[in-house]
């Protein structure tokens, strides 16, 4: 089955992320390159007619584009967390209006008034370890339930609760996973 998806990134045989923009005719044979999705070998395509990209070495590979994006995103986030001094996350959160007592909208029947605020947090201030595809347990009515996080952030000092990062390519987190007491950041790709 032919796959027309053009792969912009690969994993080197040393396990490092590499973008096609880092590949030249001079260095293209310095490494072997592998797909984040299926693990099969990729080759850099550096022609003059199409944009540069990686392609599977074998033509009959049936590689899942969504799995590639999911695995690639996990690896990039983990690598950046591990190698960066700071790891900032921005998110929107609703805040109840502080002017409720004097608000004309409330006086005329508006029940609640909220504002969307943009917050930013440096996760490296709270977490020192990022693990990929690691399990964790949650207490439920029927006992302990095991979940697997795309990325699990841990504070080795135990001051901050477990935080998980879930990558969303085609579907959101399972509803049961969302409703447990573990904090989840979902990132849509």
PDB file of C-alpha atoms in Angstrom:
ATOM      1  CA  UNK A   1       0.000   0.000   0.000  1.00  0.00           C
ATOM      2  CA  UNK A   2       1.443   3.345  -1.017  1.00  0.00           C
ATOM      3  CA  UNK A   3       1.588   6.046   1.649  1.00  0.00           C
ATOM      4  CA  UNK A   4       1.663   9.617   0.305  1.00  0.00           C
ATOM      5  CA  UNK A   5       2.283  11.239   3.689  1.00  0.00           C
ATOM      6  CA  UNK A   6       5.575  13.151   3.648  1.00  0.00           C
ATOM      7  CA  UNK A   7       7.497  12.566   6.853  1.00  0.00           C
ATOM      8  CA  UNK A   8       9.291  15.726   8.022  1.00  0.00           C
ATOM      9  CA  UNK A   9      11.110  14.079  10.960  1.00  0.00           C
ATOM     10  CA  UNK A  10      12.816  10.802  11.719  1.00  0.00           C
ATOM     11  CA  UNK A  11      14.689   9.127  14.526  1.00  0.00           C
ATOM     12  CA  UNK A  12      18.394   8.474  13.944  1.00  0.00           C
ATOM     13  CA  UNK A  13      19.991   5.138  14.752  1.00  0.00           C
ATOM     14  CA  UNK A  14      21.284   6.869  17.914  1.00  0.00           C
ATOM     15  CA  UNK A  15      17.669   7.649  18.937  1.00  0.00           C
ATOM     16  CA  UNK A  16      17.852  11.391  18.264  1.00  0.00           C
ATOM     17  CA  UNK A  17      15.161  13.425  16.548  1.00  0.00           C
ATOM     18  CA  UNK A  18      16.236  14.865  13.208  1.00  0.00           C
ATOM     19  CA  UNK A  19      14.348  17.085  10.800  1.00  0.00           C
ATOM     20  CA  UNK A  20      14.656  16.848   7.041  1.00  0.00           C
ATOM     21  CA  UNK A  21      15.899  20.454   7.042  1.00  0.00           C
ATOM     22  CA  UNK A  22      19.021  19.217   8.863  1.00  0.00           C
ATOM     23  CA  UNK A  23      19.876  16.755   6.083  1.00  0.00           C
ATOM     24  CA  UNK A  24      22.194  17.698   3.211  1.00  0.00           C
ATOM     25  CA  UNK A  25      23.769  15.747   0.377  1.00  0.00           C
ATOM     26  CA  UNK A  26      26.986  15.782   2.422  1.00  0.00           C
ATOM     27  CA  UNK A  27      25.578  14.359   5.680  1.00  0.00           C
ATOM     28  CA  UNK A  28      22.668  12.210   4.482  1.00  0.00           C
ATOM     29  CA  UNK A  29      24.637   8.979   5.007  1.00  0.00           C
ATOM     30  CA  UNK A  30      25.915   9.848   8.494  1.00  0.00           C
ATOM     31  CA  UNK A  31      22.998   7.984  10.103  1.00  0.00           C
ATOM     32  CA  UNK A  32      20.263   5.504   9.413  1.00  0.00           C
ATOM     33  CA  UNK A  33      16.800   6.972   9.881  1.00  0.00           C
ATOM     34  CA  UNK A  34      13.680   5.365  11.324  1.00  0.00           C
ATOM     35  CA  UNK A  35       9.957   6.114  11.388  1.00  0.00           C
ATOM     36  CA  UNK A  36       8.339   7.193  14.664  1.00  0.00           C
ATOM     37  CA  UNK A  37       5.149   5.389  13.663  1.00  0.00           C
ATOM     38  CA  UNK A  38       6.196   1.920  12.525  1.00  0.00           C
ATOM     39  CA  UNK A  39       9.926   1.847  13.345  1.00  0.00           C
ATOM     40  CA  UNK A  40      10.884   0.915   9.777  1.00  0.00           C
ATOM     41  CA  UNK A  41      13.807   2.520   7.980  1.00  0.00           C
ATOM     42  CA  UNK A  42      13.326   5.862   6.232  1.00  0.00           C
ATOM     43  CA  UNK A  43      15.469   7.503   3.571  1.00  0.00           C
ATOM     44  CA  UNK A  44      15.859  11.241   3.027  1.00  0.00           C
ATOM     45  CA  UNK A  45      14.439  12.544  -0.262  1.00  0.00           C
ATOM     46  CA  UNK A  46      16.312  15.680  -1.291  1.00  0.00           C
ATOM     47  CA  UNK A  47      15.160  16.147  -4.885  1.00  0.00           C
ATOM     48  CA  UNK A  48      14.610  19.464  -6.631  1.00  0.00           C
ATOM     49  CA  UNK A  49      10.966  18.989  -7.729  1.00  0.00           C
ATOM     50  CA  UNK A  50       9.183  18.257  -4.424  1.00  0.00           C
ATOM     51  CA  UNK A  51       9.709  19.470  -0.892  1.00  0.00           C
ATOM     52  CA  UNK A  52      12.346  17.500   0.985  1.00  0.00           C
ATOM     53  CA  UNK A  53      11.022  14.714   3.195  1.00  0.00           C
ATOM     54  CA  UNK A  54      11.709  11.254   4.553  1.00  0.00           C
ATOM     55  CA  UNK A  55      10.203   8.245   2.781  1.00  0.00           C
ATOM     56  CA  UNK A  56      10.029   4.598   3.804  1.00  0.00           C
ATOM     57  CA  UNK A  57      12.881   2.621   2.317  1.00  0.00           C
ATOM     58  CA  UNK A  58      10.509  -0.248   1.464  1.00  0.00           C
ATOM     59  CA  UNK A  59       7.645   0.757  -0.848  1.00  0.00           C
ATOM     60  CA  UNK A  60       5.065  -1.674   0.519  1.00  0.00           C
ATOM     61  CA  UNK A  61       5.096  -0.336   4.086  1.00  0.00           C
ATOM     62  CA  UNK A  62       1.664   0.335   5.533  1.00  0.00           C
ATOM     63  CA  UNK A  63       2.469   2.999   8.100  1.00  0.00           C
ATOM     64  CA  UNK A  64      -0.210   4.781  10.093  1.00  0.00           C
ATOM     65  CA  UNK A  65       0.102   8.573   9.776  1.00  0.00           C
ATOM     66  CA  UNK A  66      -1.799   9.107  13.047  1.00  0.00           C
ATOM     67  CA  UNK A  67       0.518   6.778  14.979  1.00  0.00           C
ATOM     68  CA  UNK A  68       3.522   8.601  13.476  1.00  0.00           C
ATOM     69  CA  UNK A  69       2.142  11.987  14.643  1.00  0.00           C
ATOM     70  CA  UNK A  70       1.287  10.602  18.095  1.00  0.00           C
ATOM     71  CA  UNK A  71       4.698   9.009  18.666  1.00  0.00           C
ATOM     72  CA  UNK A  72       6.541  11.973  17.202  1.00  0.00           C
ATOM     73  CA  UNK A  73       4.690  14.450  19.464  1.00  0.00           C
ATOM     74  CA  UNK A  74       5.408  12.361  22.588  1.00  0.00           C
ATOM     75  CA  UNK A  75       9.094  12.136  21.742  1.00  0.00           C
ATOM     76  CA  UNK A  76       9.448  15.852  20.970  1.00  0.00           C
ATOM     77  CA  UNK A  77       7.715  16.895  24.180  1.00  0.00           C
ATOM     78  CA  UNK A  78       9.782  14.480  26.289  1.00  0.00           C
ATOM     79  CA  UNK A  79      13.036  15.577  24.635  1.00  0.00           C
ATOM     80  CA  UNK A  80      12.247  19.257  25.181  1.00  0.00           C
ATOM     81  CA  UNK A  81      11.242  18.654  28.790  1.00  0.00           C
ATOM     82  CA  UNK A  82      14.445  16.693  29.466  1.00  0.00           C
ATOM     83  CA  UNK A  83      16.798  19.155  27.766  1.00  0.00           C
ATOM     84  CA  UNK A  84      15.245  22.504  28.753  1.00  0.00           C
ATOM     85  CA  UNK A  85      15.773  24.567  31.860  1.00  0.00           C
ATOM     86  CA  UNK A  86      12.139  25.759  31.620  1.00  0.00           C
ATOM     87  CA  UNK A  87       9.059  24.053  30.199  1.00  0.00           C
ATOM     88  CA  UNK A  88       6.253  26.577  29.829  1.00  0.00           C
ATOM     89  CA  UNK A  89       2.655  25.594  29.211  1.00  0.00           C
ATOM     90  CA  UNK A  90      -0.026  28.133  28.384  1.00  0.00           C
ATOM     91  CA  UNK A  91      -3.677  27.358  28.936  1.00  0.00           C
ATOM     92  CA  UNK A  92      -7.059  29.063  29.029  1.00  0.00           C
ATOM     93  CA  UNK A  93      -9.157  28.898  32.170  1.00  0.00           C
ATOM     94  CA  UNK A  94     -12.514  30.398  33.076  1.00  0.00           C
ATOM     95  CA  UNK A  95     -12.658  32.880  35.932  1.00  0.00           C
ATOM     96  CA  UNK A  96     -15.828  34.095  37.592  1.00  0.00           C
ATOM     97  CA  UNK A  97     -16.392  37.772  37.062  1.00  0.00           C
ATOM     98  CA  UNK A  98     -15.201  39.784  40.065  1.00  0.00           C
ATOM     99  CA  UNK A  99     -17.685  42.548  39.279  1.00  0.00           C
ATOM    100  CA  UNK A 100     -20.769  40.361  39.837  1.00  0.00           C
ATOM    101  CA  UNK A 101     -22.370  42.715  42.376  1.00  0.00           C
ATOM    102  CA  UNK A 102     -22.204  45.712  40.011  1.00  0.00           C
ATOM    103  CA  UNK A 103     -22.654  43.945  36.656  1.00  0.00           C
ATOM    104  CA  UNK A 104     -25.586  45.098  34.508  1.00  0.00           C
ATOM    105  CA  UNK A 105     -25.834  41.657  32.912  1.00  0.00           C
ATOM    106  CA  UNK A 106     -26.392  40.004  36.312  1.00  0.00           C
ATOM    107  CA  UNK A 107     -28.924  42.684  37.309  1.00  0.00           C
ATOM    108  CA  UNK A 108     -30.984  41.804  34.215  1.00  0.00           C
ATOM    109  CA  UNK A 109     -31.061  38.047  34.779  1.00  0.00           C
ATOM    110  CA  UNK A 110     -27.668  36.801  33.626  1.00  0.00           C
ATOM    111  CA  UNK A 111     -26.903  33.974  36.075  1.00  0.00           C
ATOM    112  CA  UNK A 112     -23.124  33.760  35.894  1.00  0.00           C
ATOM    113  CA  UNK A 113     -20.496  35.826  34.163  1.00  0.00           C
ATOM    114  CA  UNK A 114     -17.091  34.363  33.273  1.00  0.00           C
ATOM    115  CA  UNK A 115     -13.967  35.621  31.629  1.00  0.00           C
ATOM    116  CA  UNK A 116     -11.392  33.524  29.766  1.00  0.00           C
ATOM    117  CA  UNK A 117      -7.881  34.148  31.029  1.00  0.00           C
ATOM    118  CA  UNK A 118      -4.611  32.907  29.580  1.00  0.00           C
ATOM    119  CA  UNK A 119      -2.302  31.435  32.197  1.00  0.00           C
ATOM    120  CA  UNK A 120       1.295  30.288  31.882  1.00  0.00           C
ATOM    121  CA  UNK A 121       3.138  27.874  34.130  1.00  0.00           C
ATOM    122  CA  UNK A 122       6.700  26.568  34.096  1.00  0.00           C
ATOM    123  CA  UNK A 123       6.283  22.838  34.709  1.00  0.00           C
ATOM    124  CA  UNK A 124      10.006  22.464  35.416  1.00  0.00           C
ATOM    125  CA  UNK A 125       9.477  24.419  38.664  1.00  0.00           C
ATOM    126  CA  UNK A 126       7.264  21.575  39.893  1.00  0.00           C
ATOM    127  CA  UNK A 127       8.348  18.430  38.031  1.00  0.00           C
ATOM    128  CA  UNK A 128      11.797  16.972  37.397  1.00  0.00           C
ATOM    129  CA  UNK A 129      11.048  13.715  35.573  1.00  0.00           C
ATOM    130  CA  UNK A 130       9.191  12.983  32.344  1.00  0.00           C
ATOM    131  CA  UNK A 131       8.450   9.352  31.507  1.00  0.00           C
ATOM    132  CA  UNK A 132       6.982   8.054  28.249  1.00  0.00           C
ATOM    133  CA  UNK A 133       4.213   5.406  28.193  1.00  0.00           C
ATOM    134  CA  UNK A 134       4.299   4.672  31.920  1.00  0.00           C
ATOM    135  CA  UNK A 135       1.459   3.286  34.003  1.00  0.00           C
ATOM    136  CA  UNK A 136      -0.163   4.699  37.105  1.00  0.00           C
ATOM    137  CA  UNK A 137      -2.944   3.499  39.393  1.00  0.00           C
ATOM    138  CA  UNK A 138      -6.132   5.270  40.422  1.00  0.00           C
ATOM    139  CA  UNK A 139      -8.468   4.244  43.248  1.00  0.00           C
ATOM    140  CA  UNK A 140     -11.982   3.485  41.984  1.00  0.00           C
ATOM    141  CA  UNK A 141     -15.119   2.092  43.615  1.00  0.00           C
ATOM    142  CA  UNK A 142     -14.210  -1.374  42.360  1.00  0.00           C
ATOM    143  CA  UNK A 143     -10.538  -1.202  43.366  1.00  0.00           C
ATOM    144  CA  UNK A 144      -7.384   0.073  41.722  1.00  0.00           C
ATOM    145  CA  UNK A 145      -7.499   0.810  37.993  1.00  0.00           C
ATOM    146  CA  UNK A 146      -4.331   1.021  35.903  1.00  0.00           C
ATOM    147  CA  UNK A 147      -3.947   3.669  33.215  1.00  0.00           C
ATOM    148  CA  UNK A 148      -1.029   4.365  30.909  1.00  0.00           C
ATOM    149  CA  UNK A 149       0.002   7.964  30.308  1.00  0.00           C
ATOM    150  CA  UNK A 150       1.504   9.166  27.049  1.00  0.00           C
ATOM    151  CA  UNK A 151       3.804  11.251  29.246  1.00  0.00           C
ATOM    152  CA  UNK A 152       3.936  11.178  33.033  1.00  0.00           C
ATOM    153  CA  UNK A 153       5.471  14.114  34.924  1.00  0.00           C
ATOM    154  CA  UNK A 154       6.794  13.338  38.385  1.00  0.00           C
ATOM    155  CA  UNK A 155       8.048  15.482  41.237  1.00  0.00           C
ATOM    156  CA  UNK A 156      10.673  13.261  42.889  1.00  0.00           C
ATOM    157  CA  UNK A 157      10.330  15.316  46.093  1.00  0.00           C
ATOM    158  CA  UNK A 158       6.644  14.390  46.343  1.00  0.00           C
ATOM    159  CA  UNK A 159       5.397  17.953  46.818  1.00  0.00           C
ATOM    160  CA  UNK A 160       3.293  18.033  43.640  1.00  0.00           C
ATOM    161  CA  UNK A 161       0.783  15.424  42.470  1.00  0.00           C
ATOM    162  CA  UNK A 162       1.306  13.334  39.365  1.00  0.00           C
ATOM    163  CA  UNK A 163       0.568  15.162  36.100  1.00  0.00           C
ATOM    164  CA  UNK A 164      -0.003  13.381  32.798  1.00  0.00           C
ATOM    165  CA  UNK A 165       0.166  14.664  29.242  1.00  0.00           C
ATOM    166  CA  UNK A 166      -2.019  12.982  26.659  1.00  0.00           C
ATOM    167  CA  UNK A 167      -1.548  13.485  22.918  1.00  0.00           C
ATOM    168  CA  UNK A 168      -4.777  13.734  20.923  1.00  0.00           C
ATOM    169  CA  UNK A 169      -4.495  13.020  17.191  1.00  0.00           C
ATOM    170  CA  UNK A 170      -7.877  11.478  16.341  1.00  0.00           C
ATOM    171  CA  UNK A 171      -9.739  11.265  19.648  1.00  0.00           C
ATOM    172  CA  UNK A 172      -9.748  12.713  23.145  1.00  0.00           C
ATOM    173  CA  UNK A 173      -8.915  10.854  26.332  1.00  0.00           C
ATOM    174  CA  UNK A 174     -11.200   8.133  27.527  1.00  0.00           C
ATOM    175  CA  UNK A 175     -13.919   9.706  29.695  1.00  0.00           C
ATOM    176  CA  UNK A 176     -13.058   7.478  32.675  1.00  0.00           C
ATOM    177  CA  UNK A 177      -9.425   8.530  32.440  1.00  0.00           C
ATOM    178  CA  UNK A 178     -10.459  12.199  32.361  1.00  0.00           C
ATOM    179  CA  UNK A 179     -12.650  11.860  35.429  1.00  0.00           C
ATOM    180  CA  UNK A 180     -10.083  10.327  37.782  1.00  0.00           C
ATOM    181  CA  UNK A 181      -8.207  12.490  40.291  1.00  0.00           C
ATOM    182  CA  UNK A 182      -4.996  12.646  38.217  1.00  0.00           C
ATOM    183  CA  UNK A 183      -4.431  15.946  36.434  1.00  0.00           C
ATOM    184  CA  UNK A 184      -4.285  15.630  32.649  1.00  0.00           C
ATOM    185  CA  UNK A 185      -3.071  18.044  29.992  1.00  0.00           C
ATOM    186  CA  UNK A 186      -4.425  17.101  26.578  1.00  0.00           C
ATOM    187  CA  UNK A 187      -2.575  18.352  23.516  1.00  0.00           C
ATOM    188  CA  UNK A 188      -4.372  18.204  20.181  1.00  0.00           C
ATOM    189  CA  UNK A 189      -2.111  17.584  17.202  1.00  0.00           C
TER     190      UNK A 189
END
